[in-house]
Amino acid sequence: MEDLLLEIDNIDYKATANNVKNFLENKLPCILRLANSSPASLASPVISDMPVNRGGGNHSEEKMVKYVAARAIIDGVSRAIAHCSQTSSHILKARYVQGLQNWQVIDTMYCERATYYKLRDKACNEFADCLELQQGCPDLHVYKN
């Protein structure tokens, strides 16, 4: 219990918000592309009597592991957004799922720019809290030294 409280006290909320934005803007699109690849498209091993050097390793297995990991992260992201507060969930969905620009999200919320940016950072921190508990998902928190 005390360890958890100490860990919470050591979170750098501004850096965590930036880390979440980087994840959602830059890493998640790549993960989505990996997960939308059909596992059926993975090549089956070719049986032949001719010797072939494939550089060692099972490439089909590696692709399947990447696919499964990507699906787990996408499922975790979806659950994390759903577990955020209503305002945070709205911001995250509008900005990172629907792809709206910040000014467009501000228009949907009828709030001042400064208020929106505070709420967006709060949403990013809520998202990091919720994502951390999802199986197979990264911890996006940044901790103070």
PDB file of C-alpha atoms in Angstrom, residues 72-73 76 132-137:
ATOM      1  CA  ALA A  72      -3.560  -7.123 -26.867  1.00  0.00           C
ATOM      2  CA  ILE A  73      -2.382  -3.502 -26.856  1.00  0.00           C
ATOM      3  CA  GLY A  76      -6.083  -2.600 -23.711  1.00  0.00           C
ATOM      4  CA  GLU A 132      -1.063   0.309 -16.901  1.00  0.00           C
ATOM      5  CA  LEU A 133      -3.487  -2.283 -15.529  1.00  0.00           C
ATOM      6  CA  GLN A 134      -4.356  -3.776 -18.929  1.00  0.00           C
ATOM      7  CA  GLN A 135      -2.682  -7.090 -19.731  1.00  0.00           C
ATOM      8  CA  GLY A 136       0.121  -6.839 -22.280  1.00  0.00           C
ATOM      9  CA  CYS A 137       0.140  -3.035 -22.290  1.00  0.00           C
TER      10      CYS A 137
END
